[in-house]
Amino acid sequence: MKKKTLLLTLEFPPKGGGVARYLKNFCSGFAPDTLVVLAPAEEGSEVFDASRPYPVLRASLLYKKFRPAWIKMIAEASAAIKKYGIEKIVVSHALPAGEAALILKFSRGIPYEVIVHGLDIRLPQGSRWKTFWLKLILHNAETIIANSEFTKAETIRLGIPSEKVIVRLPCLDPADYPIPSNEEVTRFKKERAWECKKILLTVGRLVRRKGQDAVIKAVADMKERHPDLVYAIA
């Protein structure tokens, strides 16, 4: 009999953003009868959920409006565990979802994994109390899935054994991002006079912590040595 997994997350489509896309693609690696997703309700959830081959449960209250959030998560997750016979939990936010998973592990004996994305590892370290919970959650996880080598290094820096952390890089769903033809690429470059340019590309939201401003300053310093360099932001 296949093990049933519950993904407990604060971000899932149709909500936008990199974490939600990452988790959508992460879920595509499961057989439909082995996965259940529990996430906050979003506008357009019903239409999106109907297109998934696995059940998507939407929390009756948005976690961000219920404090502490992990108490609500335990109640919602417990109902899913009972209904679907969940044997394993995966959380995508160490805090607060990891707190719920930690308590469910000790109260119900259900093991859990944690997906870490970067900011969810670094941000809590501004508080001793949150750092304590973060380390406790990560140490008690079966496995920690990092979205990059950088995030893995940040996790190990907290004292987590390196063999416990695996890297699963973000990937694209071809259905969402069809690969352009050579003709389309040539036309795109020609329209911007980029045919003979060296192109440096950043893909990410325009927020300060992403660091595009630092790249712009660096490119300005490099222009004399590399006059054919173009910096593009998507």
Coordinates of N, CA and C in Angstrom, one line a residue:
M1 N 0.8 -1.2 0.0 CA 0.0 0.0 0.0 C 0.9 1.2 0.0
K2 N 0.6 2.2 -0.9 CA 1.4 3.4 -1.0 C 1.1 4.4 0.2
K3 N 2.2 5.0 0.6 CA 2.1 5.9 1.8 C 1.5 7.2 1.3
K4 N 0.5 7.7 2.1 CA -0.2 8.9 1.8 C 0.5 10.1 2.5
T5 N 0.8 11.2 1.7 CA 1.5 12.3 2.2 C 0.6 13.6 2.2
L6 N 0.7 14.4 3.3 CA 0.0 15.6 3.4 C 1.0 16.8 3.2
L7 N 0.7 17.6 2.2 CA 1.5 18.8 2.1 C 0.8 20.0 2.8
L8 N 1.4 20.5 3.8 CA 0.9 21.6 4.6 C 1.6 22.9 4.3
T9 N 0.9 23.8 3.7 CA 1.6 25.0 3.2 C 0.8 26.3 3.3
L10 N 1.5 27.4 3.4 CA 0.9 28.7 3.4 C 0.7 29.3 2.0
E11 N 1.4 28.7 1.1 CA 1.4 29.3 -0.3 C 1.2 28.2 -1.3
F12 N 0.1 28.3 -2.1 CA -0.2 27.3 -3.1 C -1.0 28.0 -4.2
P13 N -0.8 27.6 -5.5 CA -1.7 28.2 -6.5 C -3.2 28.1 -6.2
P14 N -4.0 29.0 -6.7 CA -3.7 30.1 -7.7 C -2.9 31.3 -7.1
K15 N -2.5 31.3 -5.9 CA -1.6 32.3 -5.4 C -0.4 32.4 -6.2
G16 N 0.1 33.6 -6.5 CA 1.3 33.7 -7.3 C 2.5 33.6 -6.5
G17 N 3.7 33.7 -7.1 CA 5.0 33.7 -6.4 C 5.8 32.5 -6.6
G18 N 7.1 32.6 -6.4 CA 8.0 31.5 -6.6 C 7.7 30.2 -5.8
V19 N 7.4 30.4 -4.5 CA 7.1 29.3 -3.6 C 5.9 28.5 -4.1
A20 N 4.8 29.2 -4.4 CA 3.6 28.5 -4.9 C 3.9 27.7 -6.2
R21 N 4.7 28.3 -7.1 CA 5.0 27.6 -8.3 C 5.9 26.4 -8.0
Y22 N 6.8 26.6 -7.1 CA 7.7 25.5 -6.7 C 6.9 24.3 -6.2
L23 N 6.0 24.6 -5.4 CA 5.2 23.5 -4.7 C 4.2 22.9 -5.8
K24 N 3.7 23.6 -6.7 CA 2.9 23.0 -7.7 C 3.7 22.0 -8.5
N25 N 4.9 22.4 -8.9 CA 5.8 21.4 -9.6 C 6.2 20.3 -8.7
F26 N 6.5 20.6 -7.5 CA 6.9 19.5 -6.5 C 5.8 18.5 -6.4
C27 N 4.5 18.9 -6.4 CA 3.4 18.0 -6.3 C 3.2 17.1 -7.5
S28 N 3.7 17.6 -8.7 CA 3.6 16.8 -9.9 C 4.4 15.5 -9.9
G29 N 5.3 15.4 -8.9 CA 6.1 14.2 -8.8 C 5.5 13.1 -8.0
F30 N 4.3 13.3 -7.4 CA 3.6 12.3 -6.7 C 2.5 11.6 -7.5
A31 N 2.3 10.4 -7.2 CA 1.1 9.7 -7.8 C -0.1 10.3 -7.2
P32 N -1.1 10.6 -8.0 CA -2.3 11.3 -7.5 C -2.9 10.7 -6.2
D33 N -2.9 9.4 -6.1 CA -3.5 8.7 -4.9 C -2.6 8.7 -3.7
T34 N -1.4 9.4 -3.7 CA -0.5 9.4 -2.6 C -0.4 10.8 -2.0
L35 N -1.1 11.8 -2.5 CA -0.9 13.1 -2.0 C -2.2 13.8 -1.7
V36 N -2.2 14.6 -0.6 CA -3.3 15.5 -0.3 C -2.6 16.9 0.1
V37 N -3.2 18.0 -0.4 CA -2.6 19.3 -0.1 C -3.6 20.1 0.8
L38 N -3.0 20.7 1.8 CA -3.8 21.6 2.7 C -3.2 23.0 2.6
A39 N -4.0 24.0 2.2 CA -3.5 25.3 2.0 C -4.6 26.3 2.3
P40 N -4.2 27.6 2.4 CA -5.2 28.6 2.7 C -6.1 28.8 1.4
A41 N -7.3 29.3 1.6 CA -8.2 29.6 0.5 C -7.7 30.8 -0.2
E42 N -7.8 30.8 -1.5 CA -7.4 32.0 -2.3 C -8.6 32.2 -3.4
E43 N -8.6 33.4 -3.9 CA -9.5 33.7 -4.9 C -9.2 32.9 -6.2
G44 N -10.2 32.2 -6.7 CA -10.0 31.3 -7.8 C -9.6 29.9 -7.4
S45 N -9.6 29.6 -6.1 CA -9.1 28.2 -5.6 C -10.0 27.1 -6.2
E46 N -11.3 27.3 -6.3 CA -12.1 26.2 -6.7 C -11.8 25.7 -8.1
V47 N -11.6 26.7 -9.0 CA -11.3 26.3 -10.4 C -10.0 25.6 -10.5
F48 N -8.9 26.2 -9.8 CA -7.6 25.5 -9.8 C -7.7 24.2 -9.2
D49 N -8.3 24.0 -8.0 CA -8.3 22.7 -7.3 C -9.0 21.6 -8.2
A50 N -10.0 22.0 -8.9 CA -10.7 21.0 -9.8 C -9.8 20.5 -10.9
S51 N -8.7 21.2 -11.2 CA -7.8 20.7 -12.3 C -6.7 19.8 -11.7
R52 N -6.6 19.7 -10.4 CA -5.6 18.9 -9.8 C -6.0 17.4 -9.8
P53 N -5.1 16.5 -10.0 CA -5.4 15.0 -9.9 C -5.4 14.5 -8.4
Y54 N -5.0 15.4 -7.5 CA -5.0 15.0 -6.1 C -5.9 16.0 -5.3
P55 N -6.4 15.6 -4.1 CA -7.3 16.5 -3.3 C -6.5 17.7 -2.8
V56 N -7.2 18.8 -2.9 CA -6.6 20.1 -2.4 C -7.7 20.6 -1.4
L57 N -7.3 20.6 -0.1 CA -8.2 21.1 1.0 C -7.8 22.5 1.3
R58 N -8.8 23.3 1.4 CA -8.6 24.7 1.8 C -9.0 25.0 3.2
A59 N -8.1 25.6 4.0 CA -8.4 25.9 5.4 C -9.6 26.8 5.5
S60 N -10.4 26.5 6.5 CA -11.7 27.2 6.7 C -11.4 28.6 7.2
L61 N -10.3 28.9 7.8 CA -9.9 30.2 8.1 C -8.5 30.5 7.6
L62 N -8.3 31.7 7.0 CA -6.9 32.0 6.6 C -6.0 32.0 7.8
Y63 N -4.9 31.3 7.6 CA -3.9 31.2 8.7 C -3.4 32.5 9.2
K64 N -3.3 33.4 8.3 CA -2.7 34.7 8.6 C -3.7 35.6 9.5
K65 N -4.9 35.2 9.6 CA -5.9 35.9 10.4 C -6.2 35.2 11.7
F66 N -5.4 34.1 11.9 CA -5.7 33.3 13.2 C -4.3 33.2 13.9
R67 N -4.2 33.6 15.1 CA -3.0 33.6 15.9 C -3.2 32.8 17.2
P68 N -2.2 31.9 17.5 CA -1.1 31.5 16.7 C -1.5 30.6 15.6
A69 N -1.0 30.8 14.4 CA -1.4 30.0 13.2 C -1.3 28.5 13.3
W70 N -0.2 28.1 14.0 CA 0.0 26.6 14.1 C -1.1 25.9 14.8
I71 N -1.9 26.6 15.7 CA -3.0 25.9 16.4 C -4.1 25.6 15.4
K72 N -4.4 26.5 14.5 CA -5.4 26.3 13.5 C -4.9 25.2 12.5
M73 N -3.6 25.2 12.2 CA -3.0 24.2 11.3 C -3.2 22.8 11.9
I74 N -2.9 22.6 13.1 CA -3.1 21.3 13.8 C -4.5 20.8 13.6
A75 N -5.5 21.7 13.9 CA -6.9 21.3 13.8 C -7.2 20.8 12.3
E76 N -6.8 21.7 11.4 CA -7.1 21.4 10.0 C -6.3 20.1 9.5
A77 N -5.1 20.0 9.9 CA -4.3 18.8 9.5 C -4.8 17.5 10.2
S78 N -5.2 17.6 11.4 CA -5.7 16.4 12.1 C -7.0 15.9 11.4
A79 N -7.8 16.8 10.9 CA -9.0 16.4 10.2 C -8.6 15.6 8.9
A80 N -7.6 16.2 8.2 CA -7.1 15.5 7.0 C -6.5 14.2 7.2
I81 N -5.7 14.1 8.3 CA -5.1 12.9 8.7 C -6.1 11.8 8.9
K82 N -7.1 12.1 9.6 CA -8.2 11.1 9.9 C -9.0 10.7 8.7
K83 N -9.3 11.7 7.8 CA -10.1 11.4 6.6 C -9.3 10.6 5.6
Y84 N -8.0 10.9 5.4 CA -7.3 10.3 4.3 C -6.2 9.3 4.7
G85 N -6.1 9.1 6.0 CA -5.1 8.1 6.5 C -3.7 8.6 6.2
I86 N -3.4 9.8 6.5 CA -2.1 10.4 6.2 C -1.0 9.7 7.1
E87 N 0.1 9.4 6.4 CA 1.2 8.7 7.1 C 2.5 9.6 7.2
K88 N 2.5 10.7 6.4 CA 3.7 11.5 6.4 C 3.2 13.0 6.1
I89 N 4.0 13.9 6.6 CA 3.6 15.3 6.4 C 4.8 16.0 5.8
V90 N 4.6 16.9 4.8 CA 5.6 17.8 4.2 C 5.1 19.2 4.5
V91 N 6.0 20.0 5.0 CA 5.6 21.4 5.2 C 6.6 22.3 4.4
S92 N 6.1 23.4 3.9 CA 6.9 24.3 3.1 C 7.3 25.5 3.8
H93 N 6.9 25.7 5.1 CA 7.3 26.9 5.9 C 7.7 26.4 7.3
A94 N 8.9 26.4 7.6 CA 9.4 25.9 8.9 C 8.6 26.6 10.0
L95 N 8.3 27.9 9.9 CA 7.5 28.6 10.8 C 6.4 29.3 10.1
P96 N 5.1 29.0 10.4 CA 4.6 28.3 11.5 C 4.2 26.8 11.2
A97 N 4.2 26.4 9.9 CA 3.7 25.1 9.6 C 4.6 24.0 10.3
G98 N 5.9 24.3 10.4 CA 6.7 23.3 11.0 C 6.4 23.0 12.5
E99 N 5.9 24.1 13.2 CA 5.4 23.9 14.6 C 4.3 22.9 14.7
A100 N 3.4 23.0 13.7 CA 2.2 22.1 13.7 C 2.7 20.7 13.4
A101 N 3.6 20.5 12.5 CA 4.2 19.2 12.1 C 4.9 18.6 13.3
L102 N 5.7 19.4 14.0 CA 6.4 18.9 15.1 C 5.5 18.4 16.2
I103 N 4.5 19.1 16.5 CA 3.5 18.7 17.5 C 2.8 17.4 17.1
L104 N 2.4 17.3 15.8 CA 1.7 16.2 15.3 C 2.6 14.9 15.3
K105 N 4.0 15.2 15.1 CA 4.9 14.1 15.2 C 4.9 13.4 16.6
F106 N 5.0 14.3 17.6 CA 5.0 13.8 19.0 C 3.7 13.3 19.5
S107 N 2.6 13.9 19.0 CA 1.3 13.5 19.5 C 0.7 12.3 18.7
R108 N 1.0 12.2 17.4 CA 0.5 11.1 16.6 C 1.5 10.2 16.0
G109 N 2.8 10.5 16.1 CA 3.8 9.7 15.6 C 4.0 9.7 14.1
I110 N 3.6 10.9 13.5 CA 3.6 11.0 12.0 C 4.9 11.8 11.7
P111 N 5.8 11.2 10.9 CA 7.1 11.9 10.5 C 6.8 13.0 9.6
Y112 N 7.8 13.9 9.5 CA 7.6 15.1 8.6 C 8.9 15.5 7.9
E113 N 8.7 16.1 6.8 CA 9.8 16.7 6.0 C 9.6 18.2 5.9
V114 N 10.6 19.0 5.8 CA 10.5 20.5 5.7 C 11.1 20.9 4.4
I115 N 10.4 21.7 3.6 CA 10.9 22.4 2.4 C 11.4 23.8 2.8
V116 N 12.6 24.2 2.5 CA 13.1 25.5 2.9 C 13.4 26.3 1.6
H117 N 13.2 27.6 1.6 CA 13.3 28.4 0.4 C 14.3 29.5 0.6
G118 N 14.8 29.8 1.8 CA 15.8 30.8 1.9 C 15.4 31.9 3.0
L119 N 14.5 32.7 2.7 CA 14.0 33.7 3.6 C 13.4 33.1 4.8
D120 N 12.7 32.0 4.7 CA 12.1 31.3 5.9 C 13.2 30.8 6.8
I121 N 14.4 30.6 6.3 CA 15.5 30.2 7.2 C 16.2 31.4 7.9
R122 N 16.4 32.5 7.1 CA 17.2 33.6 7.6 C 16.3 34.6 8.4
L123 N 15.1 34.8 8.1 CA 14.3 35.8 8.8 C 14.1 35.5 10.2
P124 N 13.7 34.2 10.6 CA 13.5 33.9 12.0 C 14.7 34.1 12.9
Q125 N 15.9 34.2 12.3 CA 17.1 34.3 13.1 C 17.3 35.6 13.7
G126 N 16.4 36.6 13.5 CA 16.4 37.8 14.1 C 15.8 37.8 15.5
S127 N 15.3 36.6 15.9 CA 14.6 36.4 17.2 C 15.2 35.1 17.8
R128 N 15.6 35.2 19.1 CA 16.2 34.0 19.7 C 15.1 33.0 19.9
W129 N 13.8 33.4 20.2 CA 12.7 32.5 20.4 C 12.4 31.8 19.1
K130 N 12.3 32.5 18.0 CA 12.1 31.9 16.7 C 13.2 31.0 16.2
T131 N 14.4 31.4 16.5 CA 15.6 30.6 16.2 C 15.6 29.2 16.9
F132 N 15.2 29.3 18.2 CA 15.0 28.1 19.0 C 14.1 27.1 18.3
W133 N 12.9 27.6 18.0 CA 11.8 26.8 17.3 C 12.3 26.3 15.9
L134 N 13.0 27.2 15.2 CA 13.4 26.8 13.9 C 14.4 25.6 14.0
K135 N 15.4 25.7 14.9 CA 16.3 24.6 15.0 C 15.7 23.3 15.5
L136 N 14.7 23.4 16.4 CA 14.0 22.3 17.0 C 13.2 21.6 15.9
I137 N 12.6 22.4 15.0 CA 11.8 21.8 13.9 C 12.7 21.1 12.9
L138 N 13.8 21.7 12.5 CA 14.7 21.2 11.5 C 15.4 19.9 12.1
H139 N 15.8 19.9 13.3 CA 16.5 18.8 13.9 C 15.5 17.5 13.9
N140 N 14.2 17.8 14.1 CA 13.3 16.7 14.3 C 12.7 16.2 13.0
A141 N 13.0 16.9 11.9 CA 12.5 16.5 10.6 C 13.2 15.3 10.0
E142 N 12.5 14.4 9.3 CA 13.2 13.3 8.6 C 14.2 13.8 7.6
T143 N 13.8 14.7 6.8 CA 14.6 15.3 5.7 C 14.2 16.7 5.5
I144 N 15.2 17.5 5.1 CA 15.0 18.9 4.7 C 15.3 19.1 3.3
I145 N 14.4 19.6 2.5 CA 14.5 19.8 1.1 C 14.8 21.3 0.9
A146 N 16.0 21.6 0.3 CA 16.4 23.0 0.1 C 16.2 23.3 -1.4
N147 N 15.9 24.6 -1.7 CA 15.6 24.9 -3.1 C 16.9 25.4 -3.8
S148 N 18.1 25.4 -3.1 CA 19.3 25.8 -3.7 C 20.5 25.4 -2.8
E149 N 21.7 25.4 -3.4 CA 22.9 25.1 -2.6 C 23.1 26.1 -1.5
F150 N 22.7 27.4 -1.8 CA 22.8 28.5 -0.9 C 21.9 28.2 0.3
T151 N 20.7 27.8 0.1 CA 19.7 27.5 1.2 C 20.2 26.3 2.0
K152 N 20.8 25.3 1.3 CA 21.3 24.2 2.0 C 22.4 24.6 3.0
A153 N 23.3 25.5 2.5 CA 24.4 26.0 3.3 C 23.9 26.7 4.5
E154 N 22.9 27.6 4.3 CA 22.3 28.3 5.4 C 21.7 27.4 6.4
T155 N 21.1 26.3 6.0 CA 20.5 25.3 6.9 C 21.5 24.6 7.7
I156 N 22.6 24.2 7.0 CA 23.7 23.5 7.7 C 24.3 24.4 8.7
R157 N 24.4 25.7 8.5 CA 25.0 26.6 9.4 C 24.2 26.7 10.7
L158 N 23.0 26.2 10.7 CA 22.2 26.1 12.0 C 22.5 24.9 12.8
G159 N 23.4 24.1 12.3 CA 23.8 22.9 13.0 C 23.1 21.6 12.5
I160 N 22.5 21.7 11.4 CA 21.8 20.5 10.8 C 22.8 19.7 10.1
P161 N 22.8 18.4 10.3 CA 23.8 17.5 9.5 C 23.6 17.6 8.0
S162 N 24.7 17.7 7.3 CA 24.6 17.9 5.8 C 23.9 16.8 5.1
E163 N 24.0 15.6 5.7 CA 23.4 14.4 5.0 C 21.9 14.4 5.1
K164 N 21.4 15.3 6.0 CA 19.9 15.4 6.2 C 19.3 16.3 5.2
V165 N 20.1 17.2 4.5 CA 19.6 18.2 3.6 C 19.9 17.8 2.2
I166 N 18.8 17.8 1.4 CA 18.9 17.5 0.0 C 18.5 18.7 -0.8
V167 N 19.0 18.9 -2.0 CA 18.7 20.0 -2.8 C 17.7 19.6 -4.0
R168 N 16.6 20.3 -4.1 CA 15.7 20.1 -5.2 C 15.5 21.4 -5.9
L169 N 16.2 21.7 -7.0 CA 16.1 23.0 -7.6 C 14.7 23.2 -8.2
P170 N 14.3 24.5 -8.2 CA 13.1 24.9 -8.9 C 13.1 24.5 -10.4
C171 N 12.0 24.1 -10.9 CA 11.9 23.7 -12.3 C 10.7 24.4 -12.9
L172 N 10.6 24.4 -14.2 CA 9.5 25.0 -14.9 C 8.6 24.0 -15.5
D173 N 7.3 24.2 -15.5 CA 6.4 23.4 -16.1 C 6.2 23.8 -17.6
P174 N 6.6 23.0 -18.5 CA 6.5 23.4 -19.9 C 5.1 23.9 -20.3
A175 N 4.1 23.4 -19.6 CA 2.7 23.9 -19.9 C 2.5 25.3 -19.6
D176 N 3.2 25.8 -18.6 CA 3.2 27.2 -18.2 C 4.1 28.1 -19.0
Y177 N 5.3 27.5 -19.3 CA 6.3 28.3 -20.0 C 6.8 27.5 -21.2
P178 N 6.1 27.5 -22.3 CA 6.5 26.8 -23.5 C 7.8 27.3 -24.0
I179 N 8.7 26.4 -24.5 CA 10.0 26.8 -25.0 C 9.8 27.5 -26.3
P180 N 10.4 28.7 -26.5 CA 10.2 29.4 -27.8 C 11.1 28.8 -28.9
S181 N 10.6 29.0 -30.1 CA 11.4 28.4 -31.2 C 12.6 29.3 -31.5
N182 N 13.6 28.7 -32.2 CA 14.8 29.5 -32.6 C 14.4 30.8 -33.3
E183 N 13.4 30.7 -34.1 CA 12.9 31.9 -34.9 C 12.4 33.0 -33.9
E184 N 11.7 32.6 -32.9 CA 11.2 33.6 -31.9 C 12.3 34.2 -31.1
V185 N 13.3 33.4 -30.8 CA 14.5 33.9 -30.0 C 15.2 34.9 -30.9
T186 N 15.5 34.6 -32.1 CA 16.2 35.5 -33.1 C 15.4 36.8 -33.2
R187 N 14.1 36.7 -33.4 CA 13.3 37.9 -33.6 C 13.3 38.8 -32.3
F188 N 13.3 38.1 -31.1 CA 13.3 38.8 -29.8 C 14.6 39.6 -29.7
K189 N 15.7 39.0 -30.0 CA 17.0 39.6 -29.9 C 17.1 40.8 -30.9
K190 N 16.6 40.5 -32.1 CA 16.8 41.5 -33.2 C 16.0 42.8 -32.8
E191 N 14.8 42.6 -32.3 CA 14.0 43.8 -31.9 C 14.6 44.7 -30.9
R192 N 15.6 44.1 -30.1 CA 16.3 44.8 -29.0 C 17.7 45.1 -29.4
A193 N 18.1 44.7 -30.6 CA 19.5 44.9 -31.0 C 20.5 44.2 -30.1
W194 N 20.1 42.9 -29.7 CA 20.9 42.1 -28.8 C 21.6 41.0 -29.5
E195 N 21.6 41.0 -30.8 CA 22.2 39.8 -31.5 C 23.7 39.5 -31.2
C196 N 24.4 40.6 -30.9 CA 25.9 40.4 -30.6 C 26.2 40.8 -29.2
K197 N 25.2 40.7 -28.4 CA 25.4 41.2 -27.0 C 25.7 40.0 -26.0
K198 N 26.4 40.3 -25.0 CA 26.5 39.3 -23.8 C 25.3 39.7 -22.9
I199 N 24.5 38.7 -22.6 CA 23.2 39.0 -21.8 C 23.3 38.4 -20.4
L200 N 23.2 39.3 -19.5 CA 23.1 38.9 -18.1 C 21.7 39.0 -17.6
L201 N 21.1 37.9 -17.1 CA 19.7 37.8 -16.9 C 19.4 37.5 -15.4
T202 N 18.5 38.3 -14.8 CA 17.9 38.0 -13.5 C 16.4 37.8 -13.7
V203 N 15.9 36.7 -13.1 CA 14.5 36.4 -13.1 C 14.0 36.4 -11.6
G204 N 13.2 37.4 -11.3 CA 12.7 37.5 -9.9 C 12.0 38.8 -9.7
R205 N 11.2 38.8 -8.6 CA 10.4 40.0 -8.2 C 11.3 41.2 -7.9
L206 N 10.8 42.4 -8.2 CA 11.6 43.6 -7.9 C 11.3 44.0 -6.4
V207 N 12.0 43.3 -5.5 CA 12.1 43.7 -4.1 C 13.5 43.8 -3.7
R208 N 13.8 44.6 -2.7 CA 15.1 45.0 -2.3 C 16.0 43.8 -2.1
R209 N 15.5 42.8 -1.3 CA 16.3 41.7 -0.9 C 16.8 40.8 -2.1
K210 N 16.1 40.9 -3.3 CA 16.6 40.2 -4.4 C 17.9 40.7 -5.0
G211 N 18.2 42.0 -4.8 CA 19.5 42.5 -5.1 C 19.7 43.0 -6.5
Q212 N 18.7 43.2 -7.3 CA 18.9 43.7 -8.7 C 19.6 45.0 -8.7
D213 N 19.4 45.8 -7.7 CA 20.1 47.2 -7.6 C 21.6 47.0 -7.5
A214 N 22.0 46.0 -6.8 CA 23.5 45.7 -6.7 C 24.1 45.3 -8.0
V215 N 23.3 44.5 -8.8 CA 23.7 44.0 -10.1 C 23.8 45.2 -11.1
I216 N 22.8 46.1 -11.0 CA 22.9 47.3 -11.9 C 24.1 48.1 -11.6
K217 N 24.5 48.3 -10.3 CA 25.7 49.1 -10.0 C 26.9 48.3 -10.5
A218 N 26.9 47.0 -10.4 CA 28.1 46.2 -10.9 C 28.2 46.3 -12.4
V219 N 27.1 46.2 -13.1 CA 27.1 46.3 -14.5 C 27.7 47.6 -15.0
A220 N 27.3 48.7 -14.3 CA 27.8 50.0 -14.7 C 29.3 50.1 -14.5
D221 N 29.8 49.4 -13.5 CA 31.3 49.4 -13.4 C 32.0 48.5 -14.4
M222 N 31.2 47.6 -15.0 CA 31.8 46.6 -15.9 C 31.7 47.1 -17.4
K223 N 31.0 48.2 -17.6 CA 30.7 48.6 -19.0 C 31.9 48.9 -19.8
E224 N 32.9 49.5 -19.1 CA 34.1 49.9 -19.8 C 34.9 48.7 -20.3
R225 N 34.9 47.7 -19.5 CA 35.6 46.4 -19.9 C 34.8 45.5 -20.8
H226 N 33.5 45.6 -20.6 CA 32.6 44.8 -21.4 C 31.5 45.6 -22.0
P227 N 31.8 46.4 -23.1 CA 30.8 47.3 -23.7 C 29.6 46.6 -24.3
D228 N 29.8 45.3 -24.6 CA 28.7 44.6 -25.2 C 27.8 43.9 -24.2
L229 N 27.9 44.2 -22.9 CA 27.1 43.6 -21.9 C 25.8 44.3 -21.7
V230 N 24.7 43.4 -21.7 CA 23.3 43.9 -21.4 C 22.8 43.2 -20.2
Y231 N 22.1 43.9 -19.3 CA 21.5 43.3 -18.1 C 20.0 43.4 -18.3
A232 N 19.4 42.2 -18.3 CA 17.9 42.1 -18.5 C 17.3 41.5 -17.2
I233 N 16.2 42.1 -16.8 CA 15.4 41.6 -15.7 C 14.0 41.2 -16.1
A234 N 13.7 39.9 -15.8 CA 12.3 39.4 -16.1 C 11.6 39.3 -14.7

